[in-house]
Amino acid sequence: MFKLLLLFSLIGMQVWFLFLTFHYSYYGIQLQRNEQFEWRISSFQFENTRINLGLQLGDKIIRVNDKDPNEDMTVRKWATIEQANSITISRNNQEIRITLSDKVQPAFDYISLFGEILSICISFLIYLKIPNSKSARFLSLVFLITGVIFMCIPPSARGDSLSKVLISDLVTIVPLVFLHFLILFFKEKSAIQLPTKFLTYLYGIMLLTFIGRFIYFSSLDTYDLYNLDYFCVLLFFLFGLLLNVIMFIHVFFKYRRENSSIQAIIKLVWFALFISAAPLAFLSFIPILVRDKPLVEPLYTGFFMLFFPISFSYMIVTKQLYDINILLRRILYTTLISMVPSAIIIVLIAFIFNTEANFQTLLFSFLFILTIISFLLYLLEYFVTKLDVIMFPRKYYLQLALKKIARNLRTIKSFRELKDIILVDIVSTLNVYGGAIVFQYQNSIESIGEGDLDLEEIEQCLRDGQLDDSTYSVFEINQNEEYACYLVTTRKKTNTLLSLEERQWLNLIISYLAVSLENIYLIRKLTMKLHELASQIPNEQAGQDFVWLRKSLFELQEQERYRIAADLHDTTMQDILLIRRKLISYIEHNEDRQQVLQAIKHLDLVNESLRQSCFELNPHLLQNIGLIQTIQATVDLDIGLNEYETHFHVEGSTVIESMDMEIKKHIFRIFQELMHNAKKHSKASKVTIKLAVIESYLCLFYKDNGVGLDPQALAKDKRLRTIANSGFGLEQMKSRVLHLNGHLELQSNKGSGVELTIRIPIPNQEGSAV
């Protein structure tokens, strides 16, 4: 209810004050009453008023609006002539009647309106942005009071009693409200408890003076009282500023050793207070008290009072309260730099308007221009950042791409993911035909590419060390004893080389990539070492201590296989099916039927190959038809594709299919590895695989008549242990067997084939071996 009442009061005052401001002209004719109670002209606010109206200092005012001047409210109360249509003066015993005509609206009306809008907007902004802070509410009140003071200046100059009373009350109370804000602010930010009881007494005194000023709304002659009250208002304001200074000194010397953050806040307060209060105190109020005339009008120096609360608001909202040293340095340098163009502009103004310009106007103009230029320089970085998209579009889009790539790099888990997550953005941003990332090991090369480029050609050129710089741009990412990594890009589609700005951007991307690729390499190396550790455990008993390790590794493998299978099924296979439908549509329209048929057959082969890859990665048939039929389906699929005969036998199928799905997955993976080795290395003509239940064990027997292997030579062979290879052969199988608490026996000699026996205990319903 109070907030609503305050809002309507502000609106009502604003309407009334705007009516007075734009309905009545401002003349600025100041009077003084002598001992004979005669009203004489003592000064003119504007020299043009004296010239245009033909008035002189010392002229006696006989009538105002054809009435005795003591009957005119503005004369009797404020010793000024306003809201009048005519005056009659006496000069050299001659009466002269002067009609007061309308003139141009004075500049201070618009300056006051600007200060009002600025202050009230900041007040509401602070109130809305920081709603839960008591100190922020007082800071918002400081701006609101300042805004009302600016609101009252134009009607007060025209002799309005309400605006004069409000200005007197608000000018005296604003330093107290700000002091109250600072006390609450120190309590919130630094837990410093300062006394507030004395503020109650000061607010009480202010309330009494506010009630006493109701006399200005009466018909009494208040001329002498107003002159006294005017000086009291200035003294109260200066006293309020002095209280703020005393409070700062007290806080600084008492708490600076206990709380280091106080030092930063005190620096801000001293700096802001000096900038804000010094001009108003030393250029306006103190000269009025000493010589009854300001050096600079309070209207102009009053704007500096906004700097104090605005600086606090800026620090709080931007959370830079404790960065005062940086901000002060920035403000100081921007101000010093701004002095040069400001001085040049003022010199030009003085030279061009040498007859109209005076010292006060030039001084104010210099301060105003200096403030504007300093403010613009201070915000230059902000404006340049916001206008980057217009002023530097290429730089802007490179920065956007950099942010996207840096964000995506956090999700990279494997080398292959770099293609869709990173390479695509690099190729599109640089507008090149293609790009590739290449890992070069001592004995192998691994690469991924995007766009139009030949990976085999790039790999061969890297092996030979003869990559053509005119065709490709090569950037080294990482290089050490174990591997080297490169980013390779083609020429741009505009048939030009990369610009300096693009190369700098790419070097920054490479610095990010270097960290990510090193992490990927270390993860792959660590994974391989863990597999080796898990597979080389000397016996089953010792392997019990590493069950958690093997289980975690296998779970990660299965999750990755499932993810890759799902990606292939949802992307590549769907695209192939879409192309197939389009080709069938071409056939229906009789478009080169033979070539379309060939394309369909080729797509069917690719689709079948992808289905096989998906099945190998995620054997979904295990869930649908069971382990035995899945193995049989795999064997049947390979008939005619391999150079050897495959024989598969089963004994105890019921018990086998009743086993846990995790065990069946491991058995199937072991089967896949055996078939892979037979296909790639055995050179056998016959392969026999048997699954049987013997007593409480599931047994897998494998036998081929191939070239066999030398176990001693196998132990020395490091090919399966390099990062560039993704399989781990017999070590992988042994690791799975140990994970299932089983036992593996290998019998082979060079030239006599391979016999492998695996025994895995069948768990009972409670989970232990039967």
PDB file of N, CA and C in Angstrom, residues 500-588:
ATOM      1  N   LEU A 500      46.335 -14.925 -42.056  1.00  0.00           N
ATOM      2  CA  LEU A 500      47.062 -14.852 -40.785  1.00  0.00           C
ATOM      3  C   LEU A 500      46.092 -14.978 -39.617  1.00  0.00           C
ATOM      4  N   GLU A 501      44.923 -14.323 -39.712  1.00  0.00           N
ATOM      5  CA  GLU A 501      43.926 -14.398 -38.637  1.00  0.00           C
ATOM      6  C   GLU A 501      43.416 -15.829 -38.466  1.00  0.00           C
ATOM      7  N   GLU A 502      43.198 -16.521 -39.579  1.00  0.00           N
ATOM      8  CA  GLU A 502      42.731 -17.903 -39.518  1.00  0.00           C
ATOM      9  C   GLU A 502      43.801 -18.835 -38.974  1.00  0.00           C
ATOM     10  N   ARG A 503      45.064 -18.590 -39.318  1.00  0.00           N
ATOM     11  CA  ARG A 503      46.143 -19.411 -38.771  1.00  0.00           C
ATOM     12  C   ARG A 503      46.294 -19.199 -37.271  1.00  0.00           C
ATOM     13  N   GLN A 504      46.136 -17.963 -36.806  1.00  0.00           N
ATOM     14  CA  GLN A 504      46.195 -17.703 -35.365  1.00  0.00           C
ATOM     15  C   GLN A 504      45.051 -18.410 -34.648  1.00  0.00           C
ATOM     16  N   TRP A 505      43.878 -18.363 -35.254  1.00  0.00           N
ATOM     17  CA  TRP A 505      42.724 -19.065 -34.677  1.00  0.00           C
ATOM     18  C   TRP A 505      42.988 -20.569 -34.630  1.00  0.00           C
ATOM     19  N   LEU A 506      43.561 -21.102 -35.729  1.00  0.00           N
ATOM     20  CA  LEU A 506      43.836 -22.534 -35.799  1.00  0.00           C
ATOM     21  C   LEU A 506      44.910 -22.938 -34.781  1.00  0.00           C
ATOM     22  N   ASN A 507      45.901 -22.094 -34.568  1.00  0.00           N
ATOM     23  CA  ASN A 507      46.921 -22.390 -33.566  1.00  0.00           C
ATOM     24  C   ASN A 507      46.317 -22.450 -32.163  1.00  0.00           C
ATOM     25  N   LEU A 508      45.319 -21.596 -31.911  1.00  0.00           N
ATOM     26  CA  LEU A 508      44.646 -21.638 -30.619  1.00  0.00           C
ATOM     27  C   LEU A 508      43.840 -22.929 -30.477  1.00  0.00           C
ATOM     28  N   ILE A 509      43.171 -23.337 -31.551  1.00  0.00           N
ATOM     29  CA  ILE A 509      42.448 -24.612 -31.539  1.00  0.00           C
ATOM     30  C   ILE A 509      43.416 -25.758 -31.283  1.00  0.00           C
ATOM     31  N   ILE A 510      44.580 -25.693 -31.917  1.00  0.00           N
ATOM     32  CA  ILE A 510      45.580 -26.766 -31.769  1.00  0.00           C
ATOM     33  C   ILE A 510      46.055 -26.866 -30.325  1.00  0.00           C
ATOM     34  N   SER A 511      46.187 -25.724 -29.654  1.00  0.00           N
ATOM     35  CA  SER A 511      46.606 -25.760 -28.247  1.00  0.00           C
ATOM     36  C   SER A 511      45.581 -26.498 -27.395  1.00  0.00           C
ATOM     37  N   TYR A 512      44.288 -26.334 -27.728  1.00  0.00           N
ATOM     38  CA  TYR A 512      43.250 -27.090 -27.029  1.00  0.00           C
ATOM     39  C   TYR A 512      43.313 -28.566 -27.416  1.00  0.00           C
ATOM     40  N   LEU A 513      43.482 -28.816 -28.723  1.00  0.00           N
ATOM     41  CA  LEU A 513      43.524 -30.192 -29.211  1.00  0.00           C
ATOM     42  C   LEU A 513      44.696 -30.956 -28.609  1.00  0.00           C
ATOM     43  N   ALA A 514      45.815 -30.287 -28.429  1.00  0.00           N
ATOM     44  CA  ALA A 514      47.002 -30.958 -27.906  1.00  0.00           C
ATOM     45  C   ALA A 514      46.711 -31.600 -26.558  1.00  0.00           C
ATOM     46  N   VAL A 515      45.997 -30.867 -25.709  1.00  0.00           N
ATOM     47  CA  VAL A 515      45.665 -31.404 -24.383  1.00  0.00           C
ATOM     48  C   VAL A 515      44.691 -32.565 -24.504  1.00  0.00           C
ATOM     49  N   SER A 516      43.647 -32.412 -25.335  1.00  0.00           N
ATOM     50  CA  SER A 516      42.637 -33.456 -25.478  1.00  0.00           C
ATOM     51  C   SER A 516      43.223 -34.723 -26.083  1.00  0.00           C
ATOM     52  N   LEU A 517      44.044 -34.581 -27.134  1.00  0.00           N
ATOM     53  CA  LEU A 517      44.621 -35.762 -27.779  1.00  0.00           C
ATOM     54  C   LEU A 517      45.623 -36.463 -26.868  1.00  0.00           C
ATOM     55  N   GLU A 518      46.365 -35.710 -26.099  1.00  0.00           N
ATOM     56  CA  GLU A 518      47.281 -36.331 -25.150  1.00  0.00           C
ATOM     57  C   GLU A 518      46.499 -37.129 -24.108  1.00  0.00           C
ATOM     58  N   ASN A 519      45.369 -36.567 -23.666  1.00  0.00           N
ATOM     59  CA  ASN A 519      44.534 -37.291 -22.704  1.00  0.00           C
ATOM     60  C   ASN A 519      43.958 -38.562 -23.322  1.00  0.00           C
ATOM     61  N   ILE A 520      43.499 -38.463 -24.591  1.00  0.00           N
ATOM     62  CA  ILE A 520      42.965 -39.645 -25.264  1.00  0.00           C
ATOM     63  C   ILE A 520      44.035 -40.716 -25.383  1.00  0.00           C
ATOM     64  N   TYR A 521      45.234 -40.302 -25.763  1.00  0.00           N
ATOM     65  CA  TYR A 521      46.326 -41.262 -25.907  1.00  0.00           C
ATOM     66  C   TYR A 521      46.637 -41.935 -24.570  1.00  0.00           C
ATOM     67  N   LEU A 522      46.701 -41.144 -23.515  1.00  0.00           N
ATOM     68  CA  LEU A 522      47.015 -41.712 -22.198  1.00  0.00           C
ATOM     69  C   LEU A 522      45.910 -42.639 -21.717  1.00  0.00           C
ATOM     70  N   ILE A 523      44.652 -42.284 -22.018  1.00  0.00           N
ATOM     71  CA  ILE A 523      43.540 -43.156 -21.624  1.00  0.00           C
ATOM     72  C   ILE A 523      43.627 -44.493 -22.350  1.00  0.00           C
ATOM     73  N   ARG A 524      43.918 -44.440 -23.654  1.00  0.00           N
ATOM     74  CA  ARG A 524      44.039 -45.689 -24.412  1.00  0.00           C
ATOM     75  C   ARG A 524      45.225 -46.519 -23.916  1.00  0.00           C
ATOM     76  N   LYS A 525      46.314 -45.840 -23.608  1.00  0.00           N
ATOM     77  CA  LYS A 525      47.496 -46.548 -23.110  1.00  0.00           C
ATOM     78  C   LYS A 525      47.205 -47.176 -21.750  1.00  0.00           C
ATOM     79  N   LEU A 526      46.518 -46.431 -20.887  1.00  0.00           N
ATOM     80  CA  LEU A 526      46.170 -46.949 -19.572  1.00  0.00           C
ATOM     81  C   LEU A 526      45.217 -48.127 -19.686  1.00  0.00           C
ATOM     82  N   THR A 527      44.232 -48.024 -20.587  1.00  0.00           N
ATOM     83  CA  THR A 527      43.287 -49.124 -20.782  1.00  0.00           C
ATOM     84  C   THR A 527      44.006 -50.392 -21.224  1.00  0.00           C
ATOM     85  N   MET A 528      44.951 -50.239 -22.163  1.00  0.00           N
ATOM     86  CA  MET A 528      45.702 -51.397 -22.628  1.00  0.00           C
ATOM     87  C   MET A 528      46.522 -52.014 -21.501  1.00  0.00           C
ATOM     88  N   LYS A 529      47.153 -51.154 -20.694  1.00  0.00           N
ATOM     89  CA  LYS A 529      47.952 -51.659 -19.583  1.00  0.00           C
ATOM     90  C   LYS A 529      47.077 -52.392 -18.568  1.00  0.00           C
ATOM     91  N   LEU A 530      45.870 -51.873 -18.351  1.00  0.00           N
ATOM     92  CA  LEU A 530      44.970 -52.539 -17.418  1.00  0.00           C
ATOM     93  C   LEU A 530      44.551 -53.910 -17.929  1.00  0.00           C
ATOM     94  N   HIS A 531      44.291 -53.972 -19.245  1.00  0.00           N
ATOM     95  CA  HIS A 531      43.953 -55.272 -19.839  1.00  0.00           C
ATOM     96  C   HIS A 531      45.129 -56.241 -19.697  1.00  0.00           C
ATOM     97  N   GLU A 532      46.320 -55.764 -19.941  1.00  0.00           N
ATOM     98  CA  GLU A 532      47.489 -56.626 -19.804  1.00  0.00           C
ATOM     99  C   GLU A 532      47.639 -57.115 -18.365  1.00  0.00           C
ATOM    100  N   LEU A 533      47.417 -56.166 -17.426  1.00  0.00           N
ATOM    101  CA  LEU A 533      47.526 -56.537 -16.018  1.00  0.00           C
ATOM    102  C   LEU A 533      46.491 -57.589 -15.653  1.00  0.00           C
ATOM    103  N   ALA A 534      45.241 -57.371 -16.093  1.00  0.00           N
ATOM    104  CA  ALA A 534      44.165 -58.294 -15.751  1.00  0.00           C
ATOM    105  C   ALA A 534      44.362 -59.657 -16.393  1.00  0.00           C
ATOM    106  N   SER A 535      44.975 -59.697 -17.592  1.00  0.00           N
ATOM    107  CA  SER A 535      45.132 -60.966 -18.305  1.00  0.00           C
ATOM    108  C   SER A 535      46.382 -61.727 -17.894  1.00  0.00           C
ATOM    109  N   GLN A 536      47.326 -61.069 -17.234  1.00  0.00           N
ATOM    110  CA  GLN A 536      48.583 -61.716 -16.873  1.00  0.00           C
ATOM    111  C   GLN A 536      48.677 -62.069 -15.396  1.00  0.00           C
ATOM    112  N   ILE A 537      47.521 -62.095 -14.732  1.00  0.00           N
ATOM    113  CA  ILE A 537      47.510 -62.518 -13.327  1.00  0.00           C
ATOM    114  C   ILE A 537      47.897 -63.985 -13.264  1.00  0.00           C
ATOM    115  N   PRO A 538      48.807 -64.396 -12.412  1.00  0.00           N
ATOM    116  CA  PRO A 538      49.392 -65.727 -12.468  1.00  0.00           C
ATOM    117  C   PRO A 538      48.408 -66.860 -12.235  1.00  0.00           C
ATOM    118  N   ASN A 539      47.427 -66.732 -11.397  1.00  0.00           N
ATOM    119  CA  ASN A 539      46.506 -67.832 -11.138  1.00  0.00           C
ATOM    120  C   ASN A 539      45.146 -67.287 -10.770  1.00  0.00           C
ATOM    121  N   GLU A 540      44.162 -68.215 -10.746  1.00  0.00           N
ATOM    122  CA  GLU A 540      42.783 -67.809 -10.498  1.00  0.00           C
ATOM    123  C   GLU A 540      42.601 -67.235  -9.089  1.00  0.00           C
ATOM    124  N   GLN A 541      43.350 -67.792  -8.115  1.00  0.00           N
ATOM    125  CA  GLN A 541      43.202 -67.328  -6.741  1.00  0.00           C
ATOM    126  C   GLN A 541      43.640 -65.871  -6.606  1.00  0.00           C
ATOM    127  N   ALA A 542      44.802 -65.572  -7.222  1.00  0.00           N
ATOM    128  CA  ALA A 542      45.274 -64.178  -7.180  1.00  0.00           C
ATOM    129  C   ALA A 542      44.347 -63.262  -7.955  1.00  0.00           C
ATOM    130  N   GLY A 543      43.704 -63.820  -8.992  1.00  0.00           N
ATOM    131  CA  GLY A 543      42.805 -62.999  -9.813  1.00  0.00           C
ATOM    132  C   GLY A 543      41.570 -62.542  -9.076  1.00  0.00           C
ATOM    133  N   GLN A 544      41.223 -63.140  -7.937  1.00  0.00           N
ATOM    134  CA  GLN A 544      40.037 -62.723  -7.202  1.00  0.00           C
ATOM    135  C   GLN A 544      40.149 -61.280  -6.723  1.00  0.00           C
ATOM    136  N   ASP A 545      41.386 -60.858  -6.451  1.00  0.00           N
ATOM    137  CA  ASP A 545      41.584 -59.490  -5.959  1.00  0.00           C
ATOM    138  C   ASP A 545      41.342 -58.446  -7.040  1.00  0.00           C
ATOM    139  N   PHE A 546      41.288 -58.874  -8.310  1.00  0.00           N
ATOM    140  CA  PHE A 546      41.140 -57.922  -9.409  1.00  0.00           C
ATOM    141  C   PHE A 546      39.812 -58.091 -10.135  1.00  0.00           C
ATOM    142  N   VAL A 547      38.837 -58.736  -9.479  1.00  0.00           N
ATOM    143  CA  VAL A 547      37.525 -58.930 -10.118  1.00  0.00           C
ATOM    144  C   VAL A 547      36.897 -57.598 -10.481  1.00  0.00           C
ATOM    145  N   TRP A 548      36.978 -56.621  -9.579  1.00  0.00           N
ATOM    146  CA  TRP A 548      36.371 -55.312  -9.842  1.00  0.00           C
ATOM    147  C   TRP A 548      36.987 -54.632 -11.045  1.00  0.00           C
ATOM    148  N   LEU A 549      38.325 -54.838 -11.241  1.00  0.00           N
ATOM    149  CA  LEU A 549      39.007 -54.207 -12.361  1.00  0.00           C
ATOM    150  C   LEU A 549      38.539 -54.796 -13.677  1.00  0.00           C
ATOM    151  N   ARG A 550      38.497 -56.113 -13.753  1.00  0.00           N
ATOM    152  CA  ARG A 550      38.077 -56.760 -14.999  1.00  0.00           C
ATOM    153  C   ARG A 550      36.619 -56.436 -15.312  1.00  0.00           C
ATOM    154  N   LYS A 551      35.790 -56.463 -14.278  1.00  0.00           N
ATOM    155  CA  LYS A 551      34.366 -56.184 -14.499  1.00  0.00           C
ATOM    156  C   LYS A 551      34.155 -54.775 -15.042  1.00  0.00           C
ATOM    157  N   SER A 552      34.874 -53.803 -14.481  1.00  0.00           N
ATOM    158  CA  SER A 552      34.741 -52.418 -14.958  1.00  0.00           C
ATOM    159  C   SER A 552      35.193 -52.288 -16.399  1.00  0.00           C
ATOM    160  N   LEU A 553      36.298 -52.939 -16.751  1.00  0.00           N
ATOM    161  CA  LEU A 553      36.806 -52.863 -18.117  1.00  0.00           C
ATOM    162  C   LEU A 553      35.820 -53.450 -19.106  1.00  0.00           C
ATOM    163  N   PHE A 554      35.275 -54.618 -18.787  1.00  0.00           N
ATOM    164  CA  PHE A 554      34.346 -55.270 -19.702  1.00  0.00           C
ATOM    165  C   PHE A 554      33.042 -54.487 -19.825  1.00  0.00           C
ATOM    166  N   GLU A 555      32.565 -53.925 -18.723  1.00  0.00           N
ATOM    167  CA  GLU A 555      31.348 -53.117 -18.790  1.00  0.00           C
ATOM    168  C   GLU A 555      31.563 -51.900 -19.676  1.00  0.00           C
ATOM    169  N   LEU A 556      32.716 -51.268 -19.563  1.00  0.00           N
ATOM    170  CA  LEU A 556      33.016 -50.114 -20.411  1.00  0.00           C
ATOM    171  C   LEU A 556      33.076 -50.518 -21.884  1.00  0.00           C
ATOM    172  N   GLN A 557      33.673 -51.672 -22.159  1.00  0.00           N
ATOM    173  CA  GLN A 557      33.752 -52.155 -23.546  1.00  0.00           C
ATOM    174  C   GLN A 557      32.360 -52.391 -24.113  1.00  0.00           C
ATOM    175  N   GLU A 558      31.513 -53.080 -23.331  1.00  0.00           N
ATOM    176  CA  GLU A 558      30.174 -53.389 -23.833  1.00  0.00           C
ATOM    177  C   GLU A 558      29.368 -52.107 -24.049  1.00  0.00           C
ATOM    178  N   GLN A 559      29.505 -51.140 -23.151  1.00  0.00           N
ATOM    179  CA  GLN A 559      28.791 -49.877 -23.333  1.00  0.00           C
ATOM    180  C   GLN A 559      29.249 -49.154 -24.593  1.00  0.00           C
ATOM    181  N   GLU A 560      30.557 -49.176 -24.848  1.00  0.00           N
ATOM    182  CA  GLU A 560      31.068 -48.502 -26.037  1.00  0.00           C
ATOM    183  C   GLU A 560      30.622 -49.228 -27.295  1.00  0.00           C
ATOM    184  N   ARG A 561      30.615 -50.571 -27.277  1.00  0.00           N
ATOM    185  CA  ARG A 561      30.138 -51.335 -28.432  1.00  0.00           C
ATOM    186  C   ARG A 561      28.665 -51.025 -28.713  1.00  0.00           C
ATOM    187  N   TYR A 562      27.886 -50.971 -27.645  1.00  0.00           N
ATOM    188  CA  TYR A 562      26.461 -50.688 -27.816  1.00  0.00           C
ATOM    189  C   TYR A 562      26.245 -49.296 -28.409  1.00  0.00           C
ATOM    190  N   ARG A 563      27.037 -48.339 -27.919  1.00  0.00           N
ATOM    191  CA  ARG A 563      26.896 -46.974 -28.441  1.00  0.00           C
ATOM    192  C   ARG A 563      27.243 -46.906 -29.922  1.00  0.00           C
ATOM    193  N   ILE A 564      28.354 -47.539 -30.312  1.00  0.00           N
ATOM    194  CA  ILE A 564      28.763 -47.514 -31.720  1.00  0.00           C
ATOM    195  C   ILE A 564      27.736 -48.221 -32.594  1.00  0.00           C
ATOM    196  N   ALA A 565      27.237 -49.372 -32.121  1.00  0.00           N
ATOM    197  CA  ALA A 565      26.223 -50.093 -32.892  1.00  0.00           C
ATOM    198  C   ALA A 565      24.969 -49.255 -33.082  1.00  0.00           C
ATOM    199  N   ALA A 566      24.540 -48.573 -32.018  1.00  0.00           N
ATOM    200  CA  ALA A 566      23.351 -47.724 -32.122  1.00  0.00           C
ATOM    201  C   ALA A 566      23.586 -46.573 -33.094  1.00  0.00           C
ATOM    202  N   ASP A 567      24.777 -45.970 -33.046  1.00  0.00           N
ATOM    203  CA  ASP A 567      25.094 -44.880 -33.983  1.00  0.00           C
ATOM    204  C   ASP A 567      25.059 -45.358 -35.426  1.00  0.00           C
ATOM    205  N   LEU A 568      25.659 -46.521 -35.683  1.00  0.00           N
ATOM    206  CA  LEU A 568      25.653 -47.058 -37.050  1.00  0.00           C
ATOM    207  C   LEU A 568      24.236 -47.347 -37.519  1.00  0.00           C
ATOM    208  N   HIS A 569      23.447 -47.926 -36.632  1.00  0.00           N
ATOM    209  CA  HIS A 569      22.086 -48.286 -37.015  1.00  0.00           C
ATOM    210  C   HIS A 569      21.227 -47.052 -37.278  1.00  0.00           C
ATOM    211  N   ASP A 570      21.420 -46.007 -36.462  1.00  0.00           N
ATOM    212  CA  ASP A 570      20.564 -44.826 -36.554  1.00  0.00           C
ATOM    213  C   ASP A 570      21.025 -43.828 -37.609  1.00  0.00           C
ATOM    214  N   THR A 571      22.249 -43.943 -38.083  1.00  0.00           N
ATOM    215  CA  THR A 571      22.758 -42.961 -39.049  1.00  0.00           C
ATOM    216  C   THR A 571      23.063 -43.597 -40.394  1.00  0.00           C
ATOM    217  N   THR A 572      24.165 -44.347 -40.457  1.00  0.00           N
ATOM    218  CA  THR A 572      24.629 -44.884 -41.747  1.00  0.00           C
ATOM    219  C   THR A 572      23.597 -45.804 -42.383  1.00  0.00           C
ATOM    220  N   MET A 573      23.065 -46.754 -41.628  1.00  0.00           N
ATOM    221  CA  MET A 573      22.121 -47.709 -42.196  1.00  0.00           C
ATOM    222  C   MET A 573      20.838 -47.023 -42.648  1.00  0.00           C
ATOM    223  N   GLN A 574      20.397 -46.003 -41.890  1.00  0.00           N
ATOM    224  CA  GLN A 574      19.189 -45.283 -42.298  1.00  0.00           C
ATOM    225  C   GLN A 574      19.422 -44.500 -43.580  1.00  0.00           C
ATOM    226  N   ASP A 575      20.618 -43.918 -43.709  1.00  0.00           N
ATOM    227  CA  ASP A 575      20.946 -43.206 -44.942  1.00  0.00           C
ATOM    228  C   ASP A 575      20.962 -44.157 -46.134  1.00  0.00           C
ATOM    229  N   ILE A 576      21.521 -45.331 -45.939  1.00  0.00           N
ATOM    230  CA  ILE A 576      21.581 -46.322 -47.022  1.00  0.00           C
ATOM    231  C   ILE A 576      20.177 -46.731 -47.442  1.00  0.00           C
ATOM    232  N   LEU A 577      19.311 -46.960 -46.473  1.00  0.00           N
ATOM    233  CA  LEU A 577      17.935 -47.343 -46.809  1.00  0.00           C
ATOM    234  C   LEU A 577      17.225 -46.219 -47.563  1.00  0.00           C
ATOM    235  N   LEU A 578      17.509 -44.979 -47.187  1.00  0.00           N
ATOM    236  CA  LEU A 578      16.901 -43.847 -47.888  1.00  0.00           C
ATOM    237  C   LEU A 578      17.375 -43.800 -49.337  1.00  0.00           C
ATOM    238  N   ILE A 579      18.690 -43.992 -49.541  1.00  0.00           N
ATOM    239  CA  ILE A 579      19.223 -44.003 -50.909  1.00  0.00           C
ATOM    240  C   ILE A 579      18.613 -45.147 -51.716  1.00  0.00           C
ATOM    241  N   ARG A 580      18.442 -46.278 -51.066  1.00  0.00           N
ATOM    242  CA  ARG A 580      17.855 -47.443 -51.757  1.00  0.00           C
ATOM    243  C   ARG A 580      16.444 -47.124 -52.237  1.00  0.00           C
ATOM    244  N   ARG A 581      15.650 -46.460 -51.378  1.00  0.00           N
ATOM    245  CA  ARG A 581      14.288 -46.099 -51.780  1.00  0.00           C
ATOM    246  C   ARG A 581      14.308 -45.132 -52.960  1.00  0.00           C
ATOM    247  N   LYS A 582      15.243 -44.183 -52.932  1.00  0.00           N
ATOM    248  CA  LYS A 582      15.342 -43.244 -54.046  1.00  0.00           C
ATOM    249  C   LYS A 582      15.703 -43.955 -55.339  1.00  0.00           C
ATOM    250  N   LEU A 583      16.632 -44.906 -55.245  1.00  0.00           N
ATOM    251  CA  LEU A 583      17.030 -45.639 -56.443  1.00  0.00           C
ATOM    252  C   LEU A 583      15.882 -46.464 -56.999  1.00  0.00           C
ATOM    253  N   ILE A 584      15.096 -47.051 -56.099  1.00  0.00           N
ATOM    254  CA  ILE A 584      13.915 -47.783 -56.559  1.00  0.00           C
ATOM    255  C   ILE A 584      12.948 -46.842 -57.260  1.00  0.00           C
ATOM    256  N   SER A 585      12.849 -45.627 -56.727  1.00  0.00           N
ATOM    257  CA  SER A 585      11.995 -44.626 -57.383  1.00  0.00           C
ATOM    258  C   SER A 585      12.520 -44.297 -58.774  1.00  0.00           C
ATOM    259  N   TYR A 586      13.864 -44.237 -58.922  1.00  0.00           N
ATOM    260  CA  TYR A 586      14.436 -43.992 -60.243  1.00  0.00           C
ATOM    261  C   TYR A 586      14.064 -45.101 -61.218  1.00  0.00           C
ATOM    262  N   ILE A 587      14.074 -46.364 -60.731  1.00  0.00           N
ATOM    263  CA  ILE A 587      13.735 -47.496 -61.598  1.00  0.00           C
ATOM    264  C   ILE A 587      12.309 -47.364 -62.098  1.00  0.00           C
ATOM    265  N   GLU A 588      11.417 -46.973 -61.190  1.00  0.00           N
ATOM    266  CA  GLU A 588      10.009 -46.848 -61.581  1.00  0.00           C
ATOM    267  C   GLU A 588       9.810 -45.796 -62.653  1.00  0.00           C
TER     268      GLU A 588
END
